[in-house]
Coordinates of C-alpha atoms (C1' of nucleotides) in Angstrom, one line a residue:
Chain A
M85 CA -43.5 -25.3 7.1
K86 CA -40.2 -24.5 8.7
Q87 CA -38.3 -26.3 6.0
E88 CA -40.2 -24.3 3.4
A89 CA -39.1 -21.1 5.1
V90 CA -35.5 -22.2 5.0
K91 CA -35.9 -23.1 1.4
N92 CA -37.5 -19.8 0.5
K93 CA -34.7 -18.0 2.2
K94 CA -32.2 -19.8 0.1
I95 CA -34.1 -19.1 -3.1
N96 CA -34.2 -15.4 -2.3
V97 CA -30.5 -15.2 -1.8
P98 CA -28.9 -15.2 -5.2
P99 CA -25.6 -17.1 -5.4
N100 CA -22.5 -15.1 -6.2
F101 CA -18.9 -16.0 -7.0
I102 CA -17.6 -14.7 -3.6
R103 CA -20.0 -16.8 -1.7
N104 CA -19.0 -19.8 -3.9
I105 CA -15.4 -19.3 -3.1
I106 CA -16.0 -19.1 0.6
I107 CA -18.3 -22.1 0.6
D108 CA -15.4 -23.9 -1.2
D109 CA -12.8 -22.7 1.3
V110 CA -14.9 -23.6 4.3
K111 CA -15.5 -27.1 2.8
K112 CA -11.8 -27.6 2.2
G113 CA -11.0 -26.4 5.8
K114 CA -8.9 -23.5 4.6
H115 CA -8.0 -21.2 7.5
G116 CA -9.5 -23.9 9.7
G117 CA -12.9 -23.3 8.2
R118 CA -12.8 -19.8 9.6
V119 CA -14.4 -16.8 7.8
H120 CA -13.2 -13.3 8.9
T121 CA -13.8 -10.2 6.8
R122 CA -13.5 -6.5 7.3
F123 CA -14.9 -3.3 6.1
P124 CA -12.0 -0.9 5.6
P125 CA -13.1 2.7 4.9
E126 CA -10.8 5.6 4.6
P127 CA -12.1 8.3 6.9
N128 CA -12.0 11.0 4.2
G129 CA -15.7 11.4 3.4
Y130 CA -19.2 10.1 4.2
L131 CA -20.3 6.6 3.4
H132 CA -22.7 6.2 0.5
I133 CA -24.9 3.6 -1.0
G134 CA -21.9 2.1 -2.9
H135 CA -20.2 1.5 0.5
A136 CA -23.4 -0.1 1.7
K137 CA -22.9 -2.8 -0.9
S138 CA -19.5 -3.5 0.5
I139 CA -20.7 -3.4 4.1
C140 CA -23.6 -5.8 3.4
L141 CA -21.2 -8.1 1.6
N142 CA -18.5 -8.1 4.2
F143 CA -20.8 -8.3 7.3
G144 CA -23.2 -10.5 5.4
M145 CA -20.6 -13.2 4.5
A146 CA -19.3 -13.2 8.0
E147 CA -22.8 -13.6 9.4
E148 CA -23.7 -16.3 7.0
F149 CA -20.7 -18.4 7.8
N150 CA -20.7 -17.8 11.5
G151 CA -17.6 -15.7 11.1
L152 CA -16.6 -12.2 12.1
C153 CA -16.3 -8.8 10.4
N154 CA -14.1 -6.0 11.6
L155 CA -14.5 -2.3 11.1
R156 CA -11.1 -1.0 10.3
F157 CA -10.3 2.6 9.3
D158 CA -7.6 2.8 6.7
D159 CA -6.2 6.0 8.2
T160 CA -2.8 6.2 6.5
N161 CA -3.1 9.6 5.0
P162 CA -3.5 12.3 7.8
I163 CA -3.8 15.1 5.2
K164 CA -7.2 13.9 4.0
E165 CA -8.7 12.3 7.0
E166 CA -10.8 13.7 9.7
E167 CA -12.5 12.7 13.0
E168 CA -15.9 13.8 11.7
Y169 CA -15.7 11.1 9.1
I170 CA -14.6 8.5 11.7
R171 CA -17.7 9.4 13.7
S172 CA -20.2 9.4 10.8
I173 CA -18.9 6.2 9.3
Q174 CA -19.5 4.3 12.6
E175 CA -23.0 5.8 12.9
D176 CA -23.8 4.8 9.4
V177 CA -22.6 1.2 9.6
R178 CA -24.5 0.8 12.9
W179 CA -27.6 2.4 11.4
L180 CA -27.5 -0.1 8.5
G181 CA -27.8 -2.8 11.1
F182 CA -24.3 -4.2 11.5
D183 CA -22.2 -4.7 14.6
W184 CA -18.4 -5.0 14.7
E185 CA -18.7 -5.6 18.5
D186 CA -15.3 -4.9 20.0
R187 CA -13.5 -5.1 16.8
L188 CA -13.0 -1.5 15.9
Y189 CA -9.5 -1.1 14.5
F190 CA -7.4 1.5 12.8
A191 CA -4.5 0.9 10.4
S192 CA -2.7 3.5 12.6
D193 CA -2.9 0.9 15.4
Y194 CA -0.4 -1.0 13.4
F195 CA 2.1 1.7 12.6
Q196 CA 4.8 0.3 14.9
Q197 CA 4.4 -3.2 13.6
L198 CA 4.4 -2.0 10.0
Y199 CA 7.6 -0.1 10.7
D200 CA 9.2 -3.1 12.3
W201 CA 8.3 -5.2 9.3
A202 CA 9.7 -2.5 7.0
V203 CA 12.9 -2.6 8.9
Q204 CA 12.9 -6.4 8.4
L205 CA 12.5 -6.0 4.7
V206 CA 15.3 -3.4 4.6
G207 CA 17.5 -5.9 6.5
D208 CA 16.6 -8.6 3.9
G209 CA 17.6 -6.3 1.1
K210 CA 14.1 -6.2 -0.1
A211 CA 13.4 -2.5 0.5
Y212 CA 15.5 0.6 0.0
V213 CA 15.5 4.3 0.6
D214 CA 15.2 6.3 -2.6
D215 CA 16.3 9.9 -2.8
L216 CA 14.6 10.5 -6.2
S217 CA 12.0 13.3 -6.2
A218 CA 8.4 12.5 -6.9
D219 CA 8.8 13.7 -10.5
E220 CA 11.9 11.6 -11.0
I221 CA 10.3 8.5 -9.6
R222 CA 7.5 8.9 -12.1
E223 CA 10.0 9.3 -14.9
Y224 CA 11.9 6.3 -13.8
R225 CA 8.7 4.2 -13.5
G226 CA 8.4 4.1 -17.3
T227 CA 5.1 4.0 -19.0
L228 CA 2.3 1.5 -19.7
T229 CA 4.2 0.1 -22.7
E230 CA 7.8 0.9 -21.7
S231 CA 9.7 -0.8 -19.0
G232 CA 10.9 1.4 -16.1
R233 CA 14.5 2.1 -15.0
E234 CA 16.1 1.3 -11.8
S235 CA 16.8 4.2 -9.4
P236 CA 20.5 5.1 -8.9
Y237 CA 19.8 4.6 -5.2
R238 CA 18.4 1.1 -5.6
N239 CA 21.6 -0.7 -4.7
R240 CA 22.5 1.0 -1.5
S241 CA 23.9 -1.2 1.2
V242 CA 21.6 -2.6 3.9
E243 CA 23.4 -0.5 6.4
E244 CA 22.9 2.7 4.6
N245 CA 19.3 1.9 4.0
M246 CA 18.8 1.1 7.6
D247 CA 20.4 4.3 8.7
L248 CA 18.5 6.4 6.2
F249 CA 15.1 4.8 7.0
Q250 CA 15.6 5.3 10.7
R251 CA 16.5 8.9 10.1
M252 CA 13.4 9.3 8.0
K253 CA 11.4 8.1 10.9
A254 CA 13.3 10.4 13.3
G255 CA 12.2 13.4 11.3
E256 CA 15.6 14.4 9.8
F257 CA 14.2 15.0 6.4
K258 CA 11.6 17.2 4.8
N259 CA 8.4 16.1 3.1
G260 CA 9.2 14.4 -0.2
E261 CA 12.9 14.2 0.3
R262 CA 13.1 10.4 0.5
V263 CA 10.8 7.4 0.4
L264 CA 11.1 3.8 1.3
R265 CA 10.5 1.5 -1.7
A266 CA 10.1 -2.2 -2.1
K267 CA 12.7 -3.7 -4.4
I268 CA 10.8 -5.8 -6.8
D269 CA 10.9 -5.4 -10.6
M270 CA 11.2 -2.2 -12.6
S271 CA 10.4 -4.1 -15.8
S272 CA 7.2 -5.6 -14.6
G273 CA 4.2 -5.2 -16.9
N274 CA 2.3 -4.4 -13.7
L275 CA 3.2 -0.9 -12.6
N276 CA 2.4 -1.7 -9.0
M277 CA 5.4 -4.1 -9.0
R278 CA 7.9 -1.4 -10.2
D279 CA 9.4 -0.8 -6.8
P280 CA 6.3 0.6 -5.1
V281 CA 6.6 3.3 -2.5
M282 CA 6.0 1.9 1.0
Y283 CA 6.6 5.0 3.1
R284 CA 6.5 8.7 2.4
I285 CA 7.5 11.6 4.7
L286 CA 4.6 13.6 5.9
H287 CA 5.1 16.1 8.7
A288 CA 1.5 16.2 9.5
A289 CA -0.5 15.5 12.7
H290 CA -2.6 12.4 12.5
P291 CA -6.1 12.3 14.0
R292 CA -5.2 9.3 16.1
T293 CA -1.4 9.2 16.5
G294 CA -0.8 13.0 16.7
N295 CA 2.8 13.9 16.0
E296 CA 4.2 10.5 16.8
W297 CA 5.0 9.7 13.2
C298 CA 6.3 11.7 10.3
I299 CA 6.5 8.8 7.9
Y300 CA 3.2 7.2 6.9
P301 CA 2.7 3.8 5.1
M302 CA 1.1 3.7 1.7
Y303 CA -2.1 1.8 1.1
D304 CA -0.3 -1.2 -0.4
W305 CA 2.0 -1.6 2.5
A306 CA -0.6 -1.0 5.1
H307 CA -3.6 -2.7 3.9
G308 CA -2.6 -6.3 3.4
Q309 CA -0.5 -6.4 6.5
S310 CA -3.4 -5.0 8.5
D311 CA -5.5 -7.8 7.1
S312 CA -2.9 -10.3 8.1
I313 CA -2.6 -8.9 11.6
E314 CA -6.3 -9.2 12.1
G315 CA -6.4 -12.7 10.8
I316 CA -8.7 -11.8 7.9
T317 CA -9.4 -14.8 5.7
H318 CA -11.2 -13.1 2.8
S319 CA -10.2 -9.6 1.9
L320 CA -13.0 -8.3 -0.3
C321 CA -12.3 -5.1 -2.3
T322 CA -13.3 -3.5 -5.6
L323 CA -12.0 -4.2 -9.1
E324 CA -9.5 -1.4 -9.3
F325 CA -7.4 -3.2 -6.8
E326 CA -7.1 -6.3 -9.0
D327 CA -3.7 -5.5 -10.2
H328 CA -2.6 -4.7 -6.7
R329 CA -3.2 -8.3 -5.7
P330 CA 0.3 -9.5 -6.8
L331 CA 1.8 -6.8 -4.6
Y332 CA -0.5 -7.7 -1.8
N333 CA 0.6 -11.3 -2.0
W334 CA 4.3 -10.3 -2.5
F335 CA 4.5 -8.4 0.8
I336 CA 2.7 -11.2 2.7
E337 CA 5.0 -13.8 1.2
Q338 CA 8.2 -11.8 2.0
L339 CA 7.1 -11.5 5.6
G340 CA 5.9 -15.1 5.9
V341 CA 2.8 -14.1 7.8
H342 CA -0.8 -15.2 7.7
A343 CA -2.1 -14.8 4.2
P344 CA -5.6 -13.5 3.6
Q345 CA -7.1 -14.0 0.1
Q346 CA -7.9 -10.8 -1.7
I347 CA -11.0 -11.1 -3.9
E348 CA -12.3 -8.2 -6.1
F349 CA -15.8 -7.4 -7.1
A350 CA -17.4 -4.6 -9.1
R351 CA -18.4 -1.5 -7.2
L352 CA -21.9 -0.2 -7.4
D353 CA -23.0 2.4 -9.8
L354 CA -26.5 3.8 -10.0
T355 CA -28.4 5.8 -12.6
H356 CA -29.2 9.4 -11.8
T357 CA -26.5 9.3 -9.2
I358 CA -22.9 10.2 -8.6
L359 CA -20.9 7.9 -6.3
S360 CA -17.5 9.5 -6.4
K361 CA -16.3 10.7 -3.1
R362 CA -14.4 13.5 -4.8
K363 CA -17.6 14.7 -6.6
L364 CA -19.8 14.3 -3.6
L365 CA -17.3 16.4 -1.6
R366 CA -17.5 19.0 -4.3
L367 CA -21.3 19.1 -4.1
V368 CA -20.9 19.8 -0.4
R369 CA -18.1 22.3 -0.6
E370 CA -19.7 24.3 -3.4
K371 CA -23.0 24.2 -1.6
L372 CA -24.8 22.7 -4.5
V373 CA -26.5 20.6 -1.9
D374 CA -27.2 21.3 1.8
G375 CA -24.4 19.2 3.3
W376 CA -23.5 15.5 3.4
D377 CA -26.9 14.6 4.7
D378 CA -28.9 16.5 2.2
P379 CA -31.8 14.2 1.4
R380 CA -30.8 14.3 -2.3
M381 CA -27.4 12.9 -1.6
P382 CA -26.7 9.1 -2.1
T383 CA -24.8 9.1 1.2
I384 CA -26.1 6.9 4.0
S385 CA -26.9 9.9 6.0
G386 CA -28.7 11.6 3.1
L387 CA -30.8 8.5 2.5
R388 CA -31.5 8.2 6.2
R389 CA -32.7 11.8 6.3
R390 CA -34.7 11.3 3.2
G391 CA -36.6 8.5 4.9
Y392 CA -35.0 5.4 3.6
T393 CA -35.1 2.4 5.9
P394 CA -31.9 0.3 6.6
E395 CA -33.9 -2.8 5.7
S396 CA -34.7 -1.5 2.2
I397 CA -31.0 -0.7 1.6
R398 CA -29.9 -4.1 2.7
D399 CA -32.6 -5.7 0.5
F400 CA -31.4 -3.7 -2.4
C401 CA -27.8 -4.7 -1.8
E402 CA -28.9 -8.3 -1.8
R403 CA -30.8 -8.0 -5.0
I404 CA -28.2 -6.4 -7.1
G405 CA -25.9 -9.3 -6.6
V406 CA -22.1 -9.4 -6.6
A407 CA -20.1 -9.9 -9.7
K408 CA -17.1 -8.7 -11.6
S409 CA -18.6 -6.8 -14.5
N410 CA -18.9 -3.0 -14.3
S411 CA -22.6 -2.3 -14.3
V412 CA -25.0 0.5 -13.6
V413 CA -28.0 -0.4 -11.6
D414 CA -31.3 1.3 -12.4
I415 CA -32.3 3.5 -9.5
S416 CA -35.8 2.2 -9.9
L417 CA -34.7 -1.0 -8.3
L418 CA -33.6 0.9 -5.1
E419 CA -37.0 2.7 -5.2
H420 CA -38.8 -0.6 -5.6
C421 CA -37.1 -2.0 -2.5
L422 CA -37.9 1.2 -0.6
R423 CA -41.6 1.2 -1.6
E424 CA -42.0 -2.5 -0.8
D425 CA -40.7 -2.0 2.7
L426 CA -42.5 1.3 3.3
N427 CA -45.8 -0.1 2.0
K428 CA -45.8 -2.7 4.8
R429 CA -44.9 -0.5 7.6
S430 CA -46.1 3.0 7.0
P431 CA -49.3 4.4 8.6
R432 CA -51.6 6.0 6.1
V433 CA -52.4 9.6 6.6
M434 CA -54.1 12.3 4.5
A435 CA -52.2 15.3 3.4
V436 CA -52.9 17.8 0.6
L437 CA -49.8 19.2 -1.1
R438 CA -51.4 21.9 -3.2
P439 CA -54.8 22.7 -1.6
L440 CA -57.9 23.6 -3.4
K441 CA -60.9 24.6 -1.2
V442 CA -64.1 22.7 -1.6
I443 CA -67.3 23.9 0.1
I444 CA -69.9 21.2 0.6
S445 CA -73.0 23.4 0.3
N446 CA -75.5 21.0 1.6
Y447 CA -73.4 20.1 4.7
P448 CA -74.5 21.9 7.9
Q449 CA -72.4 24.9 8.8
A450 CA -71.2 24.0 12.2
K451 CA -71.3 20.2 12.0
V452 CA -68.1 18.2 12.5
E453 CA -68.1 14.4 12.2
D454 CA -65.3 12.2 13.4
L455 CA -64.9 9.6 10.7
E456 CA -63.1 6.3 11.2
A457 CA -60.1 5.6 9.0
E458 CA -57.9 2.6 8.8
N459 CA -54.2 3.2 9.5
N460 CA -52.8 0.6 7.2
P461 CA -54.7 -1.7 4.9
E462 CA -51.5 -3.9 4.7
D463 CA -51.5 -4.3 8.4
P464 CA -54.7 -5.1 10.3
T465 CA -53.0 -4.7 13.6
A466 CA -52.3 -1.1 12.8
G467 CA -55.8 -0.2 13.9
T468 CA -57.9 2.9 13.0
R469 CA -58.1 6.6 13.9
K470 CA -60.6 9.3 13.8
I471 CA -60.4 12.2 11.4
P472 CA -62.6 15.3 11.4
F473 CA -64.9 16.0 8.4
S474 CA -66.7 19.4 8.0
R475 CA -68.3 21.7 5.5
E476 CA -65.1 23.1 4.1
I477 CA -62.3 20.9 3.0
F478 CA -59.2 20.9 0.9
I479 CA -58.5 18.6 -1.9
E480 CA -55.5 18.3 -4.3
Q481 CA -55.5 20.8 -7.1
D482 CA -54.6 18.0 -9.4
D483 CA -57.7 16.1 -8.5
F484 CA -60.0 18.6 -10.3
R485 CA -60.1 19.3 -14.0
E486 CA -62.5 21.8 -15.5
D487 CA -62.0 20.1 -18.8
P488 CA -61.1 16.5 -17.9
P489 CA -59.2 14.4 -20.4
R490 CA -60.2 10.9 -21.4
K491 CA -59.9 8.3 -18.7
Y492 CA -59.7 11.0 -16.0
F493 CA -61.9 9.9 -13.2
R494 CA -61.4 12.4 -10.6
L495 CA -63.5 15.5 -10.0
A496 CA -64.8 17.7 -12.8
P497 CA -67.9 19.8 -13.2
G498 CA -71.0 17.7 -12.7
R499 CA -69.0 14.6 -11.7
E500 CA -69.2 12.5 -8.7
V501 CA -66.2 11.3 -6.7
R502 CA -65.7 9.6 -3.3
L503 CA -63.9 11.3 -0.5
K504 CA -61.8 8.6 1.2
H505 CA -63.4 7.4 4.4
A506 CA -66.2 10.0 4.0
Y507 CA -68.9 10.7 1.5
I508 CA -69.6 10.8 -2.2
V509 CA -69.6 14.4 -3.4
K510 CA -70.7 16.0 -6.7
C511 CA -69.1 19.1 -8.2
E512 CA -71.8 21.7 -8.7
K513 CA -70.0 24.9 -9.3
V514 CA -66.5 26.3 -10.0
V515 CA -65.7 29.6 -8.5
K516 CA -62.9 31.5 -10.3
D517 CA -61.0 34.7 -9.7
G518 CA -62.7 37.5 -11.8
N519 CA -59.3 38.8 -13.0
T520 CA -57.0 35.9 -13.4
G521 CA -59.5 33.2 -14.2
E522 CA -57.8 31.1 -11.6
I523 CA -59.9 28.5 -9.9
R524 CA -60.6 29.8 -6.4
E525 CA -62.9 27.1 -4.9
L526 CA -65.4 24.4 -5.7
H527 CA -68.9 24.1 -4.6
C528 CA -70.0 20.5 -4.1
T529 CA -73.0 18.7 -2.7
Y530 CA -72.6 15.5 -0.7
D531 CA -74.9 12.5 -0.5
P532 CA -75.6 11.9 3.2
G533 CA -76.5 8.3 2.5
T534 CA -72.9 7.5 1.4
R535 CA -71.1 7.9 4.7
S536 CA -67.9 5.9 4.7
G537 CA -68.0 6.0 1.0
S538 CA -70.3 3.5 -0.5
A539 CA -73.7 4.2 -2.1
P540 CA -76.7 2.3 -0.9
D541 CA -78.1 2.3 -4.5
G542 CA -75.0 0.4 -5.5
R543 CA -73.8 3.0 -8.0
K544 CA -70.2 2.9 -8.8
V545 CA -67.9 5.8 -8.2
K546 CA -64.5 5.3 -9.9
G547 CA -62.4 8.0 -8.2
T548 CA -61.5 8.3 -4.6
L549 CA -59.8 11.5 -3.4
H550 CA -57.9 12.3 -0.2
W551 CA -58.8 15.5 1.6
V552 CA -58.4 17.3 4.9
S553 CA -60.9 19.4 6.8
A554 CA -60.0 23.1 6.2
S555 CA -60.6 24.3 9.8
H556 CA -58.9 21.3 11.4
A557 CA -55.9 20.7 9.1
I558 CA -52.5 21.9 10.1
Q559 CA -50.1 23.6 7.8
A560 CA -46.8 21.9 7.1
E561 CA -43.8 22.6 5.0
I562 CA -43.4 19.7 2.5
R563 CA -40.1 19.2 0.7
L564 CA -40.6 17.4 -2.6
Y565 CA -37.3 15.8 -3.6
D566 CA -36.5 14.4 -7.0
Y567 CA -33.4 13.0 -8.6
L568 CA -30.3 15.3 -8.1
F569 CA -29.3 14.6 -11.7
I570 CA -31.6 14.9 -14.6
K571 CA -29.7 12.4 -16.8
A572 CA -29.4 8.7 -16.1
D573 CA -25.7 9.2 -16.5
P574 CA -24.7 12.5 -14.8
N575 CA -21.3 12.4 -16.5
D576 CA -22.9 12.5 -20.0
V577 CA -22.2 16.1 -20.7
P578 CA -21.3 18.4 -23.6
D579 CA -17.6 19.1 -24.2
G580 CA -16.0 21.3 -21.6
M581 CA -18.8 20.7 -19.1
D582 CA -18.8 18.4 -16.0
F583 CA -21.4 16.6 -14.0
V584 CA -22.6 19.8 -12.4
F585 CA -24.2 20.6 -15.8
N586 CA -26.7 17.8 -15.2
I587 CA -27.9 18.9 -11.8
N588 CA -31.7 18.8 -11.8
P589 CA -32.9 22.4 -11.2
N590 CA -36.1 20.9 -9.8
S591 CA -34.6 18.4 -7.4
L592 CA -36.2 20.2 -4.6
E593 CA -39.6 21.9 -4.6
I594 CA -41.0 23.2 -1.3
V595 CA -44.8 23.5 -0.9
Q596 CA -46.9 24.6 2.0
G597 CA -49.4 21.7 2.4
M598 CA -52.2 20.9 4.8
V599 CA -52.0 17.7 6.8
E600 CA -54.6 15.9 9.0
P601 CA -54.6 17.2 12.6
G602 CA -53.3 13.9 14.1
L603 CA -49.9 14.7 12.6
A604 CA -49.4 17.4 15.1
D605 CA -47.9 14.7 17.3
A606 CA -45.5 13.4 14.7
G607 CA -41.9 13.2 15.8
R608 CA -38.7 13.7 13.9
G609 CA -38.0 10.7 11.7
D610 CA -41.5 9.4 11.7
R611 CA -42.6 7.9 8.4
F612 CA -46.0 8.0 6.8
Q613 CA -47.7 7.3 3.6
F614 CA -49.5 10.4 2.4
L615 CA -52.4 8.7 0.7
R616 CA -52.2 8.7 -3.1
N617 CA -49.1 10.8 -2.9
G618 CA -46.1 9.0 -1.6
Y619 CA -44.0 8.2 1.5
F620 CA -42.9 11.1 3.6
C621 CA -40.9 11.5 6.8
V622 CA -40.6 14.2 9.4
D623 CA -37.3 16.0 8.8
T624 CA -34.8 15.2 11.5
K625 CA -33.1 18.6 11.4
D626 CA -35.6 21.3 10.6
S627 CA -39.0 20.1 11.8
T628 CA -40.5 21.5 15.0
R629 CA -43.9 21.1 16.6
E630 CA -44.7 24.6 15.5
N631 CA -43.3 24.2 12.0
L632 CA -43.7 20.7 10.8
V633 CA -41.4 19.8 7.9
F634 CA -41.9 16.7 5.8
N635 CA -39.5 15.2 3.3
R636 CA -40.9 13.2 0.4
T637 CA -39.0 9.9 0.5
V638 CA -40.4 8.5 -2.7
T639 CA -43.7 8.9 -4.6
L640 CA -46.2 6.2 -5.0
R641 CA -46.2 4.5 -8.4
D642 CA -48.3 6.7 -10.6
T643 CA -50.2 4.8 -13.2
W644 CA -52.3 7.8 -14.1
A645 CA -49.3 9.9 -14.9
K646 CA -48.3 7.2 -17.5
I647 CA -51.8 7.1 -19.0
E648 CA -51.9 10.9 -19.2
K649 CA -48.6 11.0 -20.9
K650 CA -49.7 8.4 -23.4
I651 CA -53.0 10.0 -24.3
S652 CA -51.6 13.5 -24.7
Chain B
rU164 C1' 3.3 -8.7 -28.6
rG165 C1' 2.7 -3.6 -21.5
rG166 C1' -0.2 -5.8 -17.5
rG167 C1' -5.0 -6.9 -15.3
rG168 C1' -10.3 -7.6 -16.0
rU169 C1' -15.3 -7.9 -18.2
rG170 C1' -18.9 -9.2 -22.2
rU171 C1' -26.1 -13.7 -20.9
rA172 C1' -33.0 -9.3 -22.5
rG173 C1' -33.7 -1.9 -21.7
rC174 C1' -31.1 -2.5 -16.4
rC175 C1' -29.0 -6.0 -12.6
rA176 C1' -28.0 -11.2 -12.6
rA177 C1' -28.1 -17.0 -12.1
rG178 C1' -25.9 -20.7 -15.0
rU179 C1' -19.2 -23.4 -15.4
rG180 C1' -20.6 -29.7 -21.3
rG181 C1' -26.5 -33.0 -21.1
rA182 C1' -33.8 -32.5 -17.7
rC183 C1' -31.5 -24.9 -21.2
rA184 C1' -36.3 -23.9 -27.2
rA185 C1' -31.4 -19.8 -20.5
rA186 C1' -33.5 -18.9 -13.3
rG187 C1' -35.0 -14.7 -10.5
rG188 C1' -35.6 -9.3 -9.8
rC189 C1' -36.3 -4.2 -11.8
rA190 C1' -38.3 -1.6 -15.9
rC191 C1' -41.8 -2.0 -19.7
rC192 C1' -46.7 -3.9 -21.9
rG193 C1' -51.5 -6.3 -21.3
rG194 C1' -55.6 -8.2 -17.9
rG195 C1' -58.1 -9.0 -12.9
rU196 C1' -59.1 -7.3 -7.7
rU197 C1' -59.4 -2.6 -5.1
rU198 C1' -63.1 3.1 -0.9
rU199 C1' -55.1 4.8 -2.2
rG200 C1' -55.2 5.3 -10.7
rG201 C1' -51.2 2.4 -4.2
rU202 C1' -50.9 -2.7 -2.7
rC203 C1' -52.0 -7.6 -4.5
rC204 C1' -52.9 -11.4 -8.4
rC205 C1' -52.4 -13.4 -13.5
rG206 C1' -50.1 -13.1 -18.3
rG207 C1' -46.3 -11.2 -21.9
rC208 C1' -41.2 -9.9 -22.4
rA209 C1' -33.4 -13.8 -25.0
rU210 C1' -35.0 -20.4 -30.4
rU211 C1' -30.5 -17.3 -27.7
rC212 C1' -25.8 -16.3 -24.4
rG213 C1' -20.0 -10.0 -27.8
rG214 C1' -18.5 -12.2 -33.1
rA215 C1' -16.5 -16.1 -36.3
rG216 C1' -14.7 -20.8 -36.7
rG217 C1' -13.7 -25.6 -34.3
rU218 C1' -14.2 -30.1 -30.7
rU219 C1' -18.5 -33.2 -29.2
rC220 C1' -24.0 -37.5 -30.0
rG221 C1' -24.7 -32.7 -27.3
rA222 C1' -21.7 -26.0 -25.8
rA223 C1' -23.8 -20.0 -22.7
rU224 C1' -20.5 -23.6 -20.6
rC225 C1' -14.2 -26.7 -23.8
rC226 C1' -10.5 -24.8 -27.9
rU227 C1' -8.8 -21.0 -31.6
rC228 C1' -8.9 -16.3 -33.6
rC229 C1' -11.3 -11.7 -33.6
rC230 C1' -14.2 -7.4 -31.5
rA231 C1' -15.9 -4.1 -27.7
rC232 C1' -15.6 -1.9 -23.0
rC233 C1' -13.3 -1.1 -18.0
rC234 C1' -8.8 -0.4 -14.7
rC235 C1' -3.4 0.8 -14.0
rA236 C1' 2.0 5.4 -15.3
rG237 C1' -0.3 9.3 -6.8
rC238 C1' 5.2 10.2 -2.3
rC239 C1' -4.3 8.8 -2.8
rA240 C1' -7.1 4.7 -1.1

RNA sequence: UGGGGUGUAGCCAAGUGGACAAAGGCACCGGGUUUUGGUCCCGGCAUUCGGAGGUUCGAAUCCUCCCACCCCAGCCA
């Protein structure tokens, strides 16, 4: 039995090329068989589902091979980085279920070491101070097809470079006046090797180091060396860094320090979603959404507020695999993982989104019955609860059709339907507004012999509706979320337009619904399945005891919607 | 003749010369169960691996050429 479980676990974890490399390295005893990874976010925005892929990979590989995974902030650009992001990123990684223990690091922790190493390279004649302006450096760099030219300052003496670099650090020069560059090869086909900038002058306060520094290392100079300092064995990053790898290796080799192996994988892309930090920032800044944690955002905080579980996100990250081809994952896979998890764990509850009053004419005026309802058919241990039933109830407007289409087996004039956990009722009369013709209420009769829903005569009733007792139900604000972008590819826009063009105008619809009375005690963040509707959670920001607010996490699969679409 | 990558079903993705007339998942399409048109269960869904040649008894896997797409010219990461 146990063996089977182990086997099943193995089967469920799809192999990927990174795991294969690590297995191989461990087998060969590389790095003493050690596995040490890191998740290295830049604190310039909130984490999103794409980062979750990287987090799961890095922490996952470490866990699988009894290794370690660090959390390291790549905070080398004080102009873009903020404390708020440092805070939120930690919260999100933790919420996803990962633990960096005492290994919280910052590239800025290594500024002094990085500087000392830079001095070493200057001393070795492998780095030089360049006085060219940014524009000139670009010109000298050449183009994709033409070789670059060497800077006139490239062959300064070690002494002069040393002096200038120290003065850069001392704050003698203004922003942009000079940079430190590695002396590599201006004719390389790889632009990253054409004397990359290592340090730029930035007279800006850093969230962590304050005004201690006015020169800041560039990514290429900081990242690999940080990896090395931390003893990272496998430095996993995304595809766009593939042609930085030669530079990554070059620095490590010049320094002769511990050499981590950089391995690149394809970043996640999702349909109906945008995962560019720049674009997400724009949605926030232009108030096209209600902040980073708007439930329509693909950010971890948005998904959390929407009602996603960390388990479902981790499952998703496992299922999409890890490879090197650029791909766009269908968001329905994410939703599938979500539903699968929520189905197992969510208590069922009845809530009517768009109420239609039903009067059960043959039910006694003042009578109230407490009916027993199971909390979760998927989980027998979830128990049961009592829900009140009375003469006047609300059902969903969608559950009644005056002129029902084919295959519709909900309520219609003269038809019978079962009320979940209650009785079979029959629609006797439709009451309409005299002026508008709008359906006001329904008059039904119930069959007292069908309590709990089954008929003693054995007659079959196809439809089962959810409902709430009108006088007992409580009102709640229900926020119905849909995709933020109408098109699978939000960037597919007419000439001159951008992704904002594809924002779904109906991504949020707010209704005042009626929910069963037991929900009065629901606390922020609690998740439920609203029977036949979907999964909902109590909003963590706006919900109060007096004014319950629910977010729709995801709908239930809706076979009827498909049938209806087909027959119409 | 710039460099670096990738191409397996609508979408992800295993597979790295022989038990492959190519796993698995999502989506989709049928059917069954069902007091959620939910869940669950069963079945279908690539004679073919970007294309063309070649090597081999045997190729998605090796070789050659070609095609398509992605990334790189920040003192961003």
